[in-house]
């Protein structure tokens, strides 16, 4: 693997365990968002198929609150790892607000993607693989160092 350019090098090297935590929280956050999308797509499909019968709204709302709470926890953990305690509290509580929650989820997911990419980790649609973190180029992998 080729050595990093001067401009690709991060200003500091985050520990491997920290990158793995970011990747793990990011993947769980994506899973929660996909679960919410699947829940509401299924609910809409069942409502259309019901043809005039009044759908029961209690189950989707309860499940949405549970998934929102779990998403808030992962936003909190991811923000704590990336930005610190104050940002974790602000972003964690902001996920409770219905429309702003999606914006916060997107924002924190973007922060996680940028941080992982900054450290040479490939990030796909479903996040980064823990194996990719171990295989990423290190600051000390310079083949042309002459030693």
mmCIF file of C-alpha atoms in Angstrom:
data_model
loop_
_atom_site.group_PDB
_atom_site.id
_atom_site.type_symbol
_atom_site.label_atom_id
_atom_site.label_comp_id
_atom_site.label_asym_id
_atom_site.label_seq_id
_atom_site.Cartn_x
_atom_site.Cartn_y
_atom_site.Cartn_z
ATOM 1 C CA UNK A 1 0.000 0.000 0.000
ATOM 2 C CA UNK A 2 1.334 3.415 -0.893
ATOM 3 C CA UNK A 3 2.387 5.898 1.739
ATOM 4 C CA UNK A 4 -0.027 8.663 2.653
ATOM 5 C CA UNK A 5 0.457 12.082 1.192
ATOM 6 C CA UNK A 6 1.253 14.929 3.533
ATOM 7 C CA UNK A 7 -2.268 16.327 3.115
ATOM 8 C CA UNK A 8 -4.029 13.002 3.770
ATOM 9 C CA UNK A 9 -2.415 12.535 7.150
ATOM 10 C CA UNK A 10 -4.670 13.255 10.133
ATOM 11 C CA UNK A 11 -3.451 15.866 12.583
ATOM 12 C CA UNK A 12 -3.428 13.195 15.297
ATOM 13 C CA UNK A 13 -3.828 9.446 15.260
ATOM 14 C CA UNK A 14 -6.961 8.205 17.051
ATOM 15 C CA UNK A 15 -6.422 4.876 18.847
ATOM 16 C CA UNK A 16 -7.682 1.757 17.062
ATOM 17 C CA UNK A 17 -10.129 0.988 19.894
ATOM 18 C CA UNK A 18 -11.636 4.473 19.555
ATOM 19 C CA UNK A 19 -12.107 3.972 15.807
ATOM 20 C CA UNK A 20 -13.728 0.596 16.451
ATOM 21 C CA UNK A 21 -16.157 2.157 18.927
ATOM 22 C CA UNK A 22 -17.053 4.866 16.409
ATOM 23 C CA UNK A 23 -17.616 2.266 13.679
ATOM 24 C CA UNK A 24 -19.716 0.069 15.995
ATOM 25 C CA UNK A 25 -21.934 2.927 17.204
ATOM 26 C CA UNK A 26 -22.267 4.212 13.644
ATOM 27 C CA UNK A 27 -23.433 0.818 12.359
ATOM 28 C CA UNK A 28 -25.988 0.531 15.170
ATOM 29 C CA UNK A 29 -27.234 4.051 14.455
ATOM 30 C CA UNK A 30 -27.726 3.143 10.793
ATOM 31 C CA UNK A 31 -29.548 -0.040 11.853
ATOM 32 C CA UNK A 32 -31.961 1.967 14.021
ATOM 33 C CA UNK A 33 -32.708 4.362 11.159
ATOM 34 C CA UNK A 34 -33.318 1.449 8.774
ATOM 35 C CA UNK A 35 -35.575 -0.228 11.352
ATOM 36 C CA UNK A 36 -37.653 2.937 11.656
ATOM 37 C CA UNK A 37 -37.925 3.238 7.884
ATOM 38 C CA UNK A 38 -38.979 -0.411 7.597
ATOM 39 C CA UNK A 39 -41.523 0.028 10.401
ATOM 40 C CA UNK A 40 -43.206 3.000 8.781
ATOM 41 C CA UNK A 41 -43.032 1.573 5.250
ATOM 42 C CA UNK A 42 -44.706 -1.587 6.548
ATOM 43 C CA UNK A 43 -47.301 0.428 8.436
ATOM 44 C CA UNK A 44 -48.142 2.462 5.346
ATOM 45 C CA UNK A 45 -48.391 -0.709 3.250
ATOM 46 C CA UNK A 46 -50.720 -2.337 5.799
ATOM 47 C CA UNK A 47 -52.832 0.820 5.956
ATOM 48 C CA UNK A 48 -53.225 0.826 2.175
ATOM 49 C CA UNK A 49 -54.131 -2.874 2.199
ATOM 50 C CA UNK A 50 -56.706 -2.356 4.990
ATOM 51 C CA UNK A 51 -58.951 -0.360 2.596
ATOM 52 C CA UNK A 52 -60.956 1.880 4.818
ATOM 53 C CA UNK A 53 -60.542 0.121 8.152
ATOM 54 C CA UNK A 54 -59.131 2.283 10.917
ATOM 55 C CA UNK A 55 -55.498 1.205 11.548
ATOM 56 C CA UNK A 56 -54.287 0.711 15.109
ATOM 57 C CA UNK A 57 -51.718 3.461 15.680
ATOM 58 C CA UNK A 58 -50.591 2.415 19.161
ATOM 59 C CA UNK A 59 -48.085 -0.268 18.118
ATOM 60 C CA UNK A 60 -46.150 1.826 15.539
ATOM 61 C CA UNK A 61 -45.970 4.804 17.880
ATOM 62 C CA UNK A 62 -44.696 2.721 20.793
ATOM 63 C CA UNK A 63 -42.139 1.004 18.572
ATOM 64 C CA UNK A 64 -41.094 4.391 17.153
ATOM 65 C CA UNK A 65 -40.535 5.727 20.672
ATOM 66 C CA UNK A 66 -38.455 2.675 21.576
ATOM 67 C CA UNK A 67 -36.376 2.924 18.392
ATOM 68 C CA UNK A 68 -36.024 6.674 18.920
ATOM 69 C CA UNK A 69 -34.743 6.084 22.447
ATOM 70 C CA UNK A 70 -32.239 3.502 21.238
ATOM 71 C CA UNK A 71 -31.183 5.872 18.442
ATOM 72 C CA UNK A 72 -30.783 8.651 21.011
ATOM 73 C CA UNK A 73 -28.496 6.419 23.069
ATOM 74 C CA UNK A 74 -26.285 5.685 20.059
ATOM 75 C CA UNK A 75 -26.269 9.364 19.066
ATOM 76 C CA UNK A 76 -25.167 10.160 22.613
ATOM 77 C CA UNK A 77 -22.394 7.534 22.570
ATOM 78 C CA UNK A 78 -21.194 8.515 19.112
ATOM 79 C CA UNK A 79 -21.239 12.232 19.925
ATOM 80 C CA UNK A 80 -19.363 11.581 23.174
ATOM 81 C CA UNK A 81 -16.660 9.769 21.226
ATOM 82 C CA UNK A 82 -16.453 12.410 18.478
ATOM 83 C CA UNK A 83 -17.233 15.788 20.057
ATOM 84 C CA UNK A 84 -17.235 15.425 23.847
ATOM 85 C CA UNK A 85 -19.714 15.478 26.714
ATOM 86 C CA UNK A 86 -21.546 18.731 25.955
ATOM 87 C CA UNK A 87 -22.240 17.808 22.328
ATOM 88 C CA UNK A 88 -23.337 14.330 23.437
ATOM 89 C CA UNK A 89 -25.950 15.814 25.772
ATOM 90 C CA UNK A 90 -27.183 18.352 23.209
ATOM 91 C CA UNK A 91 -27.404 15.861 20.345
ATOM 92 C CA UNK A 92 -28.850 13.119 22.561
ATOM 93 C CA UNK A 93 -31.688 15.338 23.770
ATOM 94 C CA UNK A 94 -32.219 16.820 20.299
ATOM 95 C CA UNK A 95 -33.130 13.391 18.923
ATOM 96 C CA UNK A 96 -36.299 13.489 21.046
ATOM 97 C CA UNK A 97 -37.717 16.375 18.970
ATOM 98 C CA UNK A 98 -39.570 14.628 16.107
ATOM 99 C CA UNK A 99 -38.436 16.495 12.978
ATOM 100 C CA UNK A 100 -35.113 17.602 14.395
ATOM 101 C CA UNK A 101 -34.258 14.012 15.376
ATOM 102 C CA UNK A 102 -33.749 12.976 11.758
ATOM 103 C CA UNK A 103 -31.523 15.990 11.165
ATOM 104 C CA UNK A 104 -29.433 15.121 14.237
ATOM 105 C CA UNK A 105 -29.147 11.470 13.160
ATOM 106 C CA UNK A 106 -27.913 12.586 9.745
ATOM 107 C CA UNK A 107 -25.505 15.133 11.218
ATOM 108 C CA UNK A 108 -23.932 12.723 13.710
ATOM 109 C CA UNK A 109 -23.716 10.008 11.055
ATOM 110 C CA UNK A 110 -21.860 12.473 8.822
ATOM 111 C CA UNK A 111 -19.471 13.324 11.657
ATOM 112 C CA UNK A 112 -18.737 9.629 12.178
ATOM 113 C CA UNK A 113 -18.185 9.036 8.461
ATOM 114 C CA UNK A 114 -15.832 12.015 8.200
ATOM 115 C CA UNK A 115 -13.826 10.927 11.250
ATOM 116 C CA UNK A 116 -13.436 7.365 10.016
ATOM 117 C CA UNK A 117 -12.434 8.490 6.528
ATOM 118 C CA UNK A 118 -9.969 10.989 7.983
ATOM 119 C CA UNK A 119 -8.177 8.052 9.577
ATOM 120 C CA UNK A 120 -8.093 5.980 6.382
ATOM 121 C CA UNK A 121 -11.096 3.722 7.036
ATOM 122 C CA UNK A 122 -13.406 2.839 4.147
ATOM 123 C CA UNK A 123 -17.038 3.693 4.977
ATOM 124 C CA UNK A 124 -19.851 2.183 2.929
ATOM 125 C CA UNK A 125 -23.607 2.569 2.953
ATOM 126 C CA UNK A 126 -23.951 0.466 6.106
ATOM 127 C CA UNK A 127 -20.959 1.999 7.856
ATOM 128 C CA UNK A 128 -17.414 0.741 8.300
ATOM 129 C CA UNK A 129 -16.354 -2.818 8.923
ATOM 130 C CA UNK A 130 -14.201 -3.511 11.972
ATOM 131 C CA UNK A 131 -11.885 -5.516 9.694
ATOM 132 C CA UNK A 132 -11.320 -2.396 7.571
ATOM 133 C CA UNK A 133 -10.048 -0.579 10.648
ATOM 134 C CA UNK A 134 -7.392 -3.224 11.221
ATOM 135 C CA UNK A 135 -6.394 -3.156 7.530
ATOM 136 C CA UNK A 136 -6.134 0.619 7.181
ATOM 137 C CA UNK A 137 -2.759 2.191 6.469
ATOM 138 C CA UNK A 138 -0.921 3.387 9.541
ATOM 139 C CA UNK A 139 1.326 6.394 9.936
ATOM 140 C CA UNK A 140 4.151 3.899 10.457
ATOM 141 C CA UNK A 141 3.544 1.857 7.262
ATOM 142 C CA UNK A 142 5.852 3.948 5.107
ATOM 143 C CA UNK A 143 7.778 1.555 2.871
ATOM 144 C CA UNK A 144 10.075 4.311 1.666
ATOM 145 C CA UNK A 145 11.314 5.295 5.128
ATOM 146 C CA UNK A 146 14.673 3.674 4.504
ATOM 147 C CA UNK A 147 14.855 1.580 7.618
#
